[in-house]
Short mmCIF file of C-alpha atoms and ligand atoms in Angstrom, two decimals:
data_model
loop_
_atom_site.label_atom_id
_atom_site.label_comp_id
_atom_site.label_asym_id
_atom_site.label_seq_id
_atom_site.Cartn_x
_atom_site.Cartn_y
_atom_site.Cartn_z
CA MET A 18 -4.88 -6.10 13.66
CA HIS A 19 -3.58 -2.98 12.06
CA ARG A 20 0.21 -3.23 11.32
CA SER A 21 1.17 0.12 10.80
CA LEU A 22 0.31 3.65 11.12
CA GLY A 23 0.05 4.00 7.31
CA ASP A 24 -2.90 1.43 7.50
CA PHE A 25 -4.74 4.08 9.78
CA LEU A 26 -4.10 6.74 7.18
CA MET A 27 -5.54 4.60 4.50
CA ASP A 28 -8.73 4.07 6.67
CA LEU A 29 -9.28 7.90 7.38
CA PHE A 30 -8.51 8.59 3.45
CA GLN A 31 -11.19 6.13 2.39
CA ASN A 32 -13.55 7.47 4.87
CA ALA A 33 -13.18 10.94 3.26
CA VAL A 34 -13.66 9.55 -0.18
CA GLU A 35 -16.75 7.33 0.74
CA ALA A 36 -18.05 10.81 2.26
CA GLY A 37 -18.12 12.04 -1.49
CA ALA A 38 -15.51 14.49 -0.91
CA THR A 39 -13.73 16.35 -3.97
CA GLN A 40 -11.03 17.87 -2.09
CA ILE A 41 -9.01 15.81 0.49
CA ARG A 42 -6.21 17.10 2.44
CA VAL A 43 -3.76 14.64 3.81
CA GLU A 44 -1.18 15.92 6.51
CA VAL A 45 1.53 13.70 7.75
CA ARG A 46 3.70 15.55 10.26
CA GLN A 47 6.40 13.86 12.29
CA ASP A 48 8.78 15.11 15.01
CA SER A 49 11.01 13.10 17.38
CA SER A 50 8.24 11.76 19.57
CA ARG A 51 4.84 12.07 17.60
CA LEU A 52 3.32 11.60 14.36
CA HIS A 53 0.48 13.63 13.41
CA LEU A 54 -2.11 12.55 10.77
CA VAL A 55 -4.94 15.19 9.79
CA VAL A 56 -7.31 14.33 7.01
CA THR A 57 -9.63 17.19 6.12
CA ASP A 58 -12.16 16.74 3.53
CA ASN A 59 -15.24 18.62 2.05
CA GLY A 60 -17.54 15.45 2.14
CA LYS A 61 -21.02 15.14 3.48
CA GLY A 62 -19.84 15.68 6.94
CA MET A 63 -21.74 14.24 10.13
CA THR A 64 -24.40 15.51 12.26
CA PRO A 65 -23.78 15.43 16.11
CA GLU A 66 -25.76 12.05 16.27
CA GLU A 67 -23.81 10.62 13.43
CA LEU A 68 -20.49 11.98 14.96
CA ARG A 69 -21.30 10.19 18.13
CA ARG A 70 -22.08 6.92 16.44
CA ALA A 71 -19.03 7.12 14.40
CA GLN A 72 -16.73 6.74 17.50
CA ASP A 73 -18.90 4.08 19.17
CA PRO A 74 -17.20 0.72 18.62
CA PHE A 75 -20.46 -1.17 19.33
CA TYR A 76 -22.55 0.76 16.68
CA THR A 77 -22.70 -0.29 13.01
CA ASP A 78 -25.19 0.54 10.27
CA GLY A 79 -24.60 -2.86 9.30
CA ARG A 80 -24.65 -1.87 5.37
CA LYS A 81 -21.12 -2.22 4.53
CA HIS A 82 -20.16 -5.46 6.15
CA PRO A 83 -22.84 -7.85 6.43
CA ASP A 84 -20.68 -10.46 7.78
CA ARG A 85 -19.16 -8.26 10.41
CA LYS A 86 -20.82 -6.88 13.60
CA VAL A 87 -18.32 -4.18 14.74
CA GLY A 88 -17.40 -1.15 12.57
CA LEU A 89 -13.43 -1.03 12.31
CA GLY A 90 -12.26 2.24 11.03
CA LEU A 91 -12.53 4.91 13.53
CA PRO A 92 -13.10 3.08 16.78
CA LEU A 93 -9.84 1.08 15.86
CA VAL A 94 -7.84 4.38 15.63
CA ILE A 95 -9.40 5.94 18.80
CA GLN A 96 -8.68 2.46 20.88
CA THR A 97 -5.12 2.52 19.58
CA LEU A 98 -4.59 6.00 20.57
CA GLU A 99 -6.16 5.57 23.88
CA GLY A 100 -3.87 2.77 24.87
CA THR A 101 -0.68 4.67 23.84
CA GLY A 102 -0.91 8.04 24.97
CA GLY A 103 -1.99 9.58 21.77
CA GLU A 104 -4.66 12.19 20.72
CA PHE A 105 -7.84 12.04 18.73
CA ALA A 106 -10.10 14.70 17.47
CA LEU A 107 -12.86 14.68 15.13
CA GLU A 108 -14.74 17.72 13.76
CA SER A 109 -17.42 17.42 11.42
CA ARG A 110 -20.24 19.72 9.88
CA PRO A 111 -23.10 18.22 7.75
CA GLY A 112 -22.92 19.44 4.32
CA GLU A 113 -19.36 21.04 4.74
CA GLY A 114 -16.88 18.40 5.63
CA THR A 115 -14.92 16.66 8.25
CA LYS A 116 -11.54 17.16 9.75
CA VAL A 117 -9.90 14.03 11.75
CA ARG A 118 -6.77 14.58 13.63
CA ALA A 119 -4.92 11.62 15.25
CA VAL A 120 -1.69 12.13 17.03
CA PHE A 121 0.41 9.05 17.58
CA ASN A 122 2.88 8.76 20.43
CA LEU A 123 6.08 6.97 18.77
CA GLU A 124 7.70 6.42 22.19
CA HIS A 125 4.87 4.24 23.50
CA TRP A 126 5.86 0.46 23.13
CA ASP A 127 2.39 -0.48 21.77
CA THR A 128 2.21 2.32 19.11
CA PRO A 129 2.30 0.35 15.72
CA PRO A 130 5.21 0.97 13.46
CA GLU A 131 4.94 3.78 10.91
CA GLY A 132 5.26 1.30 7.81
CA ASP A 133 6.54 2.32 4.45
CA TRP A 134 5.03 5.90 3.55
CA SER A 135 6.14 5.73 0.01
CA VAL A 136 3.93 2.71 -0.36
CA VAL A 137 1.15 4.31 1.42
CA PHE A 138 1.08 7.63 -0.39
CA THR A 139 1.37 5.63 -3.74
CA GLN A 140 -1.90 3.86 -2.81
CA VAL A 141 -3.53 6.94 -1.57
CA MET A 142 -2.86 8.72 -4.73
CA ALA A 143 -3.85 5.83 -7.08
CA TRP A 144 -7.03 5.22 -5.13
CA PRO A 145 -9.56 5.41 -7.85
CA GLY A 146 -12.00 8.47 -8.23
CA SER A 147 -12.27 11.91 -9.37
CA HIS A 148 -11.18 13.58 -6.02
CA ASP A 149 -8.04 15.89 -5.60
CA VAL A 150 -5.69 15.08 -2.70
CA GLU A 151 -3.35 17.60 -1.45
CA LEU A 152 -0.52 15.83 0.45
CA VAL A 153 1.38 17.69 3.04
CA ARG A 154 4.38 15.98 4.55
CA ALA A 155 6.56 17.78 7.18
CA TRP A 156 9.30 16.60 9.61
CA GLY A 157 10.25 18.44 12.67
CA GLU A 158 8.19 21.20 14.46
CA GLY A 159 7.89 23.79 11.68
CA LYS A 160 6.50 23.13 8.20
CA ASP A 161 9.73 24.29 6.62
CA HIS A 162 11.10 20.95 6.25
CA GLY A 163 9.16 18.54 4.07
CA TYR A 164 7.27 18.46 0.96
CA GLN A 165 3.78 19.05 -0.66
CA VAL A 166 2.25 17.46 -3.80
CA SER A 167 -1.44 17.28 -5.17
CA ARG A 168 -2.82 14.32 -7.03
CA GLN A 169 -3.66 16.64 -9.82
CA ASP A 170 -0.02 17.48 -10.14
CA LEU A 171 0.80 13.88 -10.37
CA VAL A 172 -1.90 12.98 -12.72
CA GLU A 173 -0.58 15.51 -15.09
CA ALA A 174 2.87 13.99 -14.82
CA VAL A 175 2.13 10.32 -15.34
CA GLY A 176 -1.44 10.08 -16.73
CA SER A 177 -3.12 7.11 -15.26
CA PHE A 178 -2.35 5.47 -12.20
CA GLU A 179 -3.43 1.99 -13.07
CA ASP A 180 -0.52 0.39 -15.04
CA VAL A 181 2.47 -1.15 -13.34
CA GLU A 182 5.00 1.28 -14.84
CA ALA A 183 3.04 4.34 -13.39
CA LEU A 184 2.70 2.76 -10.02
CA MET A 185 6.33 2.13 -9.92
CA LEU A 186 7.24 5.47 -10.96
CA LEU A 187 4.74 7.11 -8.56
CA LYS A 188 6.58 4.94 -5.66
CA GLU A 189 10.04 5.89 -6.85
CA TYR A 190 8.99 9.51 -6.64
CA PHE A 191 7.73 9.37 -3.15
CA ARG A 192 10.91 7.39 -2.17
CA SER A 193 12.93 10.29 -3.50
CA GLN A 194 10.92 12.70 -1.43
CA GLU A 195 10.83 10.59 1.54
CA SER A 196 14.68 10.25 1.37
CA MET A 197 14.85 14.01 2.09
CA GLU A 198 14.32 13.34 5.86
CA ASP A 199 17.77 11.56 5.91
CA GLY A 200 19.37 14.82 4.88
CA LYS A 201 18.16 16.66 7.91
CA MET B 4 12.96 13.89 -7.99
CA THR B 5 10.96 16.62 -9.26
CA LEU B 6 7.47 16.43 -11.07
CA GLN B 7 9.11 17.42 -14.20
CA GLU B 8 11.73 14.46 -13.72
CA LEU B 9 8.68 12.22 -13.04
CA ARG B 10 6.98 13.31 -16.36
CA ALA B 11 10.36 12.91 -18.21
CA MET B 12 10.64 9.24 -16.95
CA ARG B 13 6.95 8.30 -17.69
CA GLU B 14 7.42 9.60 -21.31
CA ALA B 15 10.50 7.85 -21.71
CA GLY B 16 8.81 4.60 -20.46
CA LYS B 17 5.91 5.01 -22.74
CA LYS B 18 8.20 5.34 -25.69
CA ALA B 19 10.14 2.37 -24.91
CA MET B 20 6.81 0.44 -24.53
CA ASP B 21 5.51 1.66 -27.86
CA ARG B 22 8.62 0.07 -29.48
CA ARG B 23 8.07 -3.35 -27.99
CA ILE B 24 5.49 -5.55 -29.59
CA ILE B 25 2.36 -4.83 -27.39
CA GLU B 26 0.51 -7.87 -26.77
CA ASP B 27 -3.34 -7.10 -26.93
CA LYS B 28 -4.14 -9.22 -23.93
CA THR B 29 -4.53 -7.17 -21.06
CA ILE B 30 -4.33 -8.53 -17.47
CA GLU B 31 -6.52 -6.70 -14.73
CA ILE B 32 -5.76 -7.33 -10.97
CA VAL B 33 -8.28 -5.96 -8.53
CA VAL B 34 -7.12 -5.68 -4.91
CA GLY B 35 -9.84 -5.49 -2.12
CA MET B 36 -8.22 -2.36 0.05
CA GLY B 37 -11.26 -1.81 2.36
CA THR B 38 -10.60 -1.50 6.19
CA CYS B 39 -10.74 -5.31 6.61
CA GLY B 40 -8.40 -5.91 3.70
CA ILE B 41 -6.07 -3.42 4.91
CA ALA B 42 -6.25 -5.05 8.49
CA ALA B 43 -5.32 -8.15 6.78
CA GLY B 44 -2.25 -6.76 5.15
CA ALA B 45 -3.72 -5.59 1.62
CA LYS B 46 -1.34 -2.77 1.29
CA GLU B 47 1.62 -5.25 1.29
CA THR B 48 -0.37 -7.60 -1.34
CA LEU B 49 -0.86 -4.69 -3.52
CA ASP B 50 2.78 -3.55 -3.32
CA ALA B 51 4.01 -7.08 -4.02
CA PHE B 52 1.97 -7.43 -7.21
CA ILE B 53 3.21 -4.04 -8.48
CA GLU B 54 6.93 -5.04 -7.70
CA GLU B 55 6.47 -8.52 -9.20
CA LEU B 56 4.93 -7.48 -12.36
CA ALA B 57 7.48 -4.84 -12.93
CA SER B 58 10.58 -7.24 -11.95
CA LYS B 59 9.07 -9.73 -14.67
CA ASP B 60 8.72 -6.89 -16.92
CA ILE B 61 4.83 -7.65 -17.63
CA LYS B 62 3.68 -4.33 -18.93
CA ASN B 63 0.23 -5.04 -20.05
CA ALA B 64 -1.19 -5.38 -16.60
CA VAL B 65 -3.52 -3.00 -14.84
CA ILE B 66 -3.68 -2.88 -11.05
CA LYS B 67 -6.65 -1.44 -9.38
CA GLN B 68 -7.83 -0.84 -5.78
CA THR B 69 -11.06 -1.33 -4.63
CA GLY B 70 -13.33 -1.20 -1.29
CA CYS B 71 -14.59 -4.03 0.64
CA MET B 72 -15.56 -6.92 -1.65
CA GLY B 73 -17.66 -8.44 1.05
CA PHE B 74 -15.43 -11.20 1.74
CA CYS B 75 -14.04 -9.88 5.03
CA HIS B 76 -13.17 -13.33 6.52
CA SER B 77 -10.78 -14.20 3.63
CA GLU B 78 -9.06 -10.80 3.10
CA PRO B 79 -6.96 -9.84 1.38
CA THR B 80 -9.01 -10.75 -1.65
CA VAL B 81 -7.80 -10.35 -5.35
CA ALA B 82 -9.74 -10.62 -8.30
CA ILE B 83 -7.83 -11.46 -11.59
CA HIS B 84 -9.13 -11.00 -15.31
CA MET B 85 -7.20 -12.05 -18.23
CA ASN B 86 -7.52 -13.78 -21.55
CA GLY B 87 -7.31 -17.38 -21.40
CA MET B 88 -8.15 -17.76 -17.89
CA PRO B 89 -11.47 -17.88 -16.04
CA ASP B 90 -12.12 -14.97 -13.87
CA ILE B 91 -10.85 -15.95 -10.32
CA ILE B 92 -11.18 -14.44 -7.10
CA TYR B 93 -8.24 -15.36 -4.70
CA GLY B 94 -8.57 -15.18 -0.90
CA ASN B 95 -6.16 -14.75 1.93
CA VAL B 96 -3.56 -13.36 -0.70
CA ASN B 97 -0.48 -12.23 1.21
CA ALA B 98 2.67 -10.86 -0.47
CA GLU B 99 4.17 -14.40 -0.97
CA THR B 100 0.77 -15.60 -2.43
CA ALA B 101 0.71 -12.44 -4.65
CA ARG B 102 4.11 -13.56 -6.23
CA GLN B 103 2.90 -17.07 -6.45
CA ILE B 104 -0.07 -15.65 -8.55
CA VAL B 105 2.23 -13.54 -10.94
CA HIS B 106 4.04 -16.86 -11.50
CA SER B 107 1.50 -19.46 -11.72
CA HIS B 108 -1.80 -17.68 -12.79
CA ILE B 109 -0.57 -15.00 -14.96
CA LEU B 110 2.64 -16.27 -16.47
CA GLU B 111 1.90 -20.06 -16.55
CA LYS B 112 -1.81 -19.90 -16.57
CA ARG B 113 -2.15 -22.37 -13.91
CA LEU B 114 -4.52 -21.69 -10.92
CA VAL B 115 -3.14 -21.28 -7.51
CA ASP B 116 -5.69 -23.85 -6.21
CA LYS B 117 -5.25 -23.44 -2.49
CA HIS B 118 -6.33 -19.75 -2.58
CA VAL B 119 -9.08 -19.97 -5.11
CA PHE B 120 -12.04 -18.28 -3.44
CA ASP B 121 -14.61 -18.09 -6.20
CA ARG B 122 -14.53 -19.20 -9.76
CA PRO B 123 -17.24 -19.70 -12.45
CA ALA B 124 -18.90 -23.13 -12.49
CA LYS B 125 -16.64 -25.99 -13.37
CA ASP B 126 -18.03 -26.49 -16.79
CA ILE B 127 -17.31 -23.20 -18.02
CA VAL B 128 -13.69 -23.25 -16.70
CA LYS B 129 -11.68 -23.86 -19.67
CA GLU B 130 -8.83 -26.24 -19.21
CA ASN B 131 -5.49 -24.78 -20.38
N1 ATP C 25 -14.69 11.82 6.68
C1 ATP C 25 -16.05 11.41 6.96
N2 ATP C 25 -17.04 12.12 6.68
C2 ATP C 25 -18.18 11.78 6.87
N3 ATP C 25 -18.60 10.63 7.44
C3 ATP C 25 -17.67 9.95 7.93
C4 ATP C 25 -16.15 10.22 7.85
N4 ATP C 25 -15.69 9.32 8.42
C5 ATP C 25 -16.45 8.50 8.91
N5 ATP C 25 -17.65 8.89 8.70
C6 ATP C 25 -18.94 8.12 9.29
O1 ATP C 25 -18.51 7.28 10.41
C7 ATP C 25 -18.80 6.00 10.18
C8 ATP C 25 -17.96 5.12 10.75
O2 ATP C 25 -16.67 5.11 9.99
P1 ATP C 25 -15.62 4.03 10.31
O3 ATP C 25 -14.37 4.10 9.35
O4 ATP C 25 -15.36 3.64 11.51
O5 ATP C 25 -16.53 2.65 9.55
P2 ATP C 25 -16.99 2.50 8.12
O6 ATP C 25 -16.17 3.40 7.17
O7 ATP C 25 -18.22 2.54 7.87
O8 ATP C 25 -16.44 1.08 7.77
P3 ATP C 25 -14.93 0.32 7.69
O9 ATP C 25 -14.95 -0.64 8.79
O10 ATP C 25 -14.83 -0.19 6.32
O11 ATP C 25 -14.05 1.45 7.74
C9 ATP C 25 -18.93 5.87 8.75
O12 ATP C 25 -19.72 4.74 8.00
C10 ATP C 25 -19.59 7.20 8.21
O13 ATP C 25 -20.99 7.29 8.24
MG1 MG C 26 -13.90 3.40 7.38
#
């Protein structure tokens, strides 16, 4: 169903926004065989019971998708990771926030393709709301190789993210940052 | 590209836009990007709108993302609001259909009938 790892990131990111977070940290770190997605937010968090339910594919509160009987987001990530030798960790404290860590095994045949990160990051940054996003991108084992940018920085540079020109520039910006990987 | 370069490019673009005759008609495109939309390829749909509008030099368009619009079974869904056309929700919009919507609906003011998911009652749809 999901076509790329970027789709999973979008899901995790949207959960953070939906939890009312004002600060969201998105980390995408990649080495030769693994891709780490870590999304940390200061949203409403979950109680242990909510945490358990959130990971249960057969539980849904039925509010959001009246036509659909199964929640998709987290169970889908978990299912994909389980079948491909990945790792999943979810930590949450009510009133404090949530941290989701998904590590994809890039060497497994059934791991979805990465997708186009410039497109994904553009859409993450342009997602409506007044929250801030800190994007941390890294290649290799250490964090020395990569880049970091916040939504606030980008808002200051381009103003609104809603017009075609701003969205094109945002994507070009990420394309140029992502191309740093080629120079490694 | 640094943030300063990004800012400079944005400012140059704005100046060029001010010099052009700005049409007052604004086009608003809203793409449903909930989990169900994304699973159906909404990321590619949104990107296709951005690329196609940019390549046709259509500057008076606003593109917004929204969560689940409640039509999970016909995702990706896209709502289009513009002067001279009824408000329309298109369903099952892949990248190819997105480009078709830019050509027909936005540029030629013709509905892309096969994908119309919802529209106002017939009698209030103005014929163009
Ligand atoms: N970052 C988070 N902070 C707080 N609660 C969360 C977070 N992520 C998930 N949850 C809780 O877990 C539930 C399940 O999340 P999941 O993404 O699987 O489904 P959903 O967001 O409700 O629907 P969708 O299928 O559209 O993603 C959410 O409804 C929410 O209650
Ligand atoms: Mg979700």
